[in-house]
């Protein structure tokens, strides 16, 4: 049995050792190169064919080599997590989930910013304006600006309506509305 193993992941060939692939005994990669349970097609060079994204395989293989998760700043942790789950690499799955939870916690600790708008309207428009405010906007205050004027025989009072909305800072510095999506955890 050869010490070196060739893997063709999504068209990109990786070369590593059986020892590296078997750092996680229960992983797909260890089982693949042991050859007992999993049978896999091979390319013309004898490399195991794996139909996965090679972009995310590099960090997986490097984790098996040295036990650390090292990502380039443009690589999505969620993508590496997806691959770690596919390859069944438990310690890496835990590391990435912890990082993602920490990132979520940090983002949620930033206090929201309040944006205010002042809208001017006439008395007859007031009910419609308040009832048709878009999602996220909240009524704050109504100020009678006291300028009655005559439109024919009708007196119209003008109001200033103050509304607000909370905006949350995201990691990239842009503001967004709060997310009410539920997170599903295994």
Coordinates of C-alpha atoms in Angstrom, one line a residue:
X1 CA 0.0 0.0 0.0
X2 CA 1.5 3.3 -1.1
X3 CA 2.3 6.1 1.4
X4 CA 1.2 8.8 -1.0
X5 CA -2.4 9.4 -2.1
X6 CA -3.7 11.4 -5.0
X7 CA -7.1 13.0 -4.8
X8 CA -8.9 14.6 -7.8
X9 CA -11.3 17.0 -6.1
X10 CA -13.5 18.7 -8.6
X11 CA -10.8 18.5 -11.3
X12 CA -7.9 19.7 -9.1
X13 CA -5.4 17.1 -8.0
X14 CA -4.1 17.1 -4.4
X15 CA -1.2 15.0 -3.2
X16 CA -0.9 14.0 0.4
X17 CA -0.1 11.0 2.7
X18 CA -2.4 8.3 4.1
X19 CA -1.2 9.4 7.5
X20 CA -2.5 12.9 6.9
X21 CA -5.9 11.7 5.6
X22 CA -6.3 9.4 8.6
X23 CA -5.7 12.0 11.3
X24 CA -9.5 11.8 11.7
X25 CA -10.3 8.1 11.8
X26 CA -14.0 8.5 11.1
X27 CA -13.6 10.9 8.2
X28 CA -14.6 10.1 4.7
X29 CA -11.0 10.7 3.6
X30 CA -9.6 8.1 6.0
X31 CA -12.2 5.6 5.0
X32 CA -11.6 6.3 1.3
X33 CA -7.9 5.6 1.4
X34 CA -8.2 2.6 3.7
X35 CA -10.3 1.2 0.8
X36 CA -12.3 -1.2 3.1
X37 CA -15.7 0.5 3.2
X38 CA -15.7 3.0 0.4
X39 CA -15.1 2.3 -3.2
X40 CA -14.5 5.3 -5.4
X41 CA -13.8 5.9 -9.0
X42 CA -10.3 6.9 -10.0
X43 CA -9.1 9.1 -12.8
X44 CA -6.5 8.0 -15.5
X45 CA -3.6 8.7 -13.0
X46 CA -5.2 6.6 -10.2
X47 CA -6.3 9.6 -8.2
X48 CA -9.5 9.2 -6.2
X49 CA -12.3 11.2 -7.9
X50 CA -14.3 13.4 -5.4
X51 CA -17.0 15.6 -6.8
X52 CA -16.6 18.6 -4.4
X53 CA -15.4 22.1 -4.6
X54 CA -11.6 22.2 -4.7
X55 CA -11.5 25.8 -3.4
X56 CA -12.7 24.6 0.0
X57 CA -10.6 21.4 0.0
X58 CA -7.3 23.2 0.6
X59 CA -8.2 24.4 4.1
X60 CA -9.6 20.9 4.9
X61 CA -6.4 19.2 3.9
X62 CA -4.2 21.8 5.6
X63 CA -6.3 21.3 8.8
X64 CA -5.5 17.6 8.6
X65 CA -1.8 18.3 8.1
X66 CA -1.3 20.7 11.0
X67 CA -4.5 20.9 13.1
X68 CA -5.1 24.6 12.5
X69 CA -7.8 26.3 10.5
X70 CA -6.1 28.9 8.2
X71 CA -8.3 30.7 5.8
X72 CA -7.6 33.4 3.2
X73 CA -9.7 36.5 4.1
X74 CA -12.0 36.1 1.1
X75 CA -12.9 32.5 1.8
X76 CA -16.3 31.9 3.4
X77 CA -16.2 29.9 6.6
X78 CA -19.7 28.6 5.8
X79 CA -18.3 27.0 2.6
X80 CA -15.4 25.3 4.6
X81 CA -18.0 24.2 7.2
X82 CA -20.1 22.6 4.5
X83 CA -17.1 20.6 3.2
X84 CA -15.9 19.7 6.8
X85 CA -19.4 18.3 7.4
X86 CA -19.3 16.3 4.1
X87 CA -15.9 14.9 4.9
X88 CA -17.0 14.3 8.6
X89 CA -14.1 16.1 10.3
X90 CA -15.5 16.6 13.7
X91 CA -12.8 18.9 15.3
X92 CA -12.8 21.2 12.3
X93 CA -16.6 21.4 12.3
X94 CA -16.6 22.5 16.0
X95 CA -13.9 25.1 15.3
X96 CA -15.8 26.7 12.4
X97 CA -19.1 26.6 14.3
X98 CA -17.5 28.3 17.3
X99 CA -16.0 31.0 15.0
X100 CA -19.4 31.6 13.3
X101 CA -21.2 31.8 16.7
X102 CA -18.5 34.2 18.0
X103 CA -18.9 36.4 14.9
X104 CA -22.7 36.3 15.3
X105 CA -22.4 37.3 19.0
X106 CA -20.0 40.2 18.1
X107 CA -22.4 41.5 15.5
X108 CA -25.4 41.3 17.8
X109 CA -23.5 43.2 20.5
X110 CA -23.3 46.4 18.4
X111 CA -26.1 48.6 19.6
X112 CA -28.5 49.6 16.8
X113 CA -28.5 53.1 15.3
X114 CA -31.8 55.0 15.2
X115 CA -32.7 56.8 12.0
X116 CA -35.4 59.4 12.3
X117 CA -37.6 61.0 9.6
X118 CA -39.9 64.0 9.9
X119 CA -42.9 63.9 7.6
X120 CA -45.2 66.9 7.1
X121 CA -48.8 66.2 6.5
X122 CA -52.3 67.8 6.7
X123 CA -54.9 66.6 9.2
X124 CA -56.9 64.7 6.6
X125 CA -53.7 62.7 5.5
X126 CA -52.6 61.8 9.0
X127 CA -54.5 58.5 9.4
X128 CA -53.5 57.2 6.0
X129 CA -49.8 58.1 6.5
X130 CA -49.5 56.4 9.9
X131 CA -51.4 53.3 8.8
X132 CA -49.3 52.9 5.6
X133 CA -45.8 53.3 7.1
X134 CA -43.4 50.7 5.6
X135 CA -42.1 47.8 7.7
X136 CA -39.6 48.7 10.3
X137 CA -40.7 52.3 10.7
X138 CA -42.2 53.2 14.0
X139 CA -44.4 56.2 14.9
X140 CA -42.6 58.3 17.5
X141 CA -44.3 61.7 17.9
X142 CA -46.9 64.0 16.3
X143 CA -46.4 67.7 16.5
X144 CA -49.1 70.2 15.6
X145 CA -47.3 73.0 13.9
X146 CA -50.3 75.2 14.3
X147 CA -50.5 76.7 10.9
X148 CA -54.2 76.7 10.1
X149 CA -55.0 77.9 6.7
X150 CA -58.2 78.1 4.7
X151 CA -58.8 76.0 1.7
X152 CA -62.1 77.3 0.6
X153 CA -64.4 76.8 3.6
X154 CA -62.2 74.0 5.3
X155 CA -59.6 74.6 7.9
X156 CA -56.6 72.3 7.6
X157 CA -54.1 71.9 10.4
X158 CA -50.6 70.8 9.5
X159 CA -48.6 68.3 11.5
X160 CA -45.1 67.0 11.7
X161 CA -45.0 63.2 12.2
X162 CA -41.7 61.8 13.6
X163 CA -41.0 58.2 12.7
X164 CA -37.9 56.1 13.5
X165 CA -36.2 52.9 12.4
X166 CA -33.4 50.8 14.0
X167 CA -30.5 49.9 11.8
X168 CA -27.9 47.3 12.8
X169 CA -24.2 47.4 11.9
X170 CA -23.0 44.4 9.9
X171 CA -19.4 43.2 9.9
X172 CA -18.7 45.0 6.6
X173 CA -19.8 48.3 8.1
X174 CA -23.0 48.7 6.2
X175 CA -26.2 49.0 8.1
X176 CA -29.1 46.6 7.8
X177 CA -32.4 45.8 9.3
X178 CA -32.4 43.2 12.1
X179 CA -32.7 39.6 11.1
X180 CA -35.5 37.6 12.6
X181 CA -34.4 34.4 10.9
X182 CA -34.3 31.4 13.2
X183 CA -31.0 29.5 13.3
X184 CA -31.2 25.7 13.1
X185 CA -28.5 23.9 15.0
X186 CA -27.9 20.2 15.1

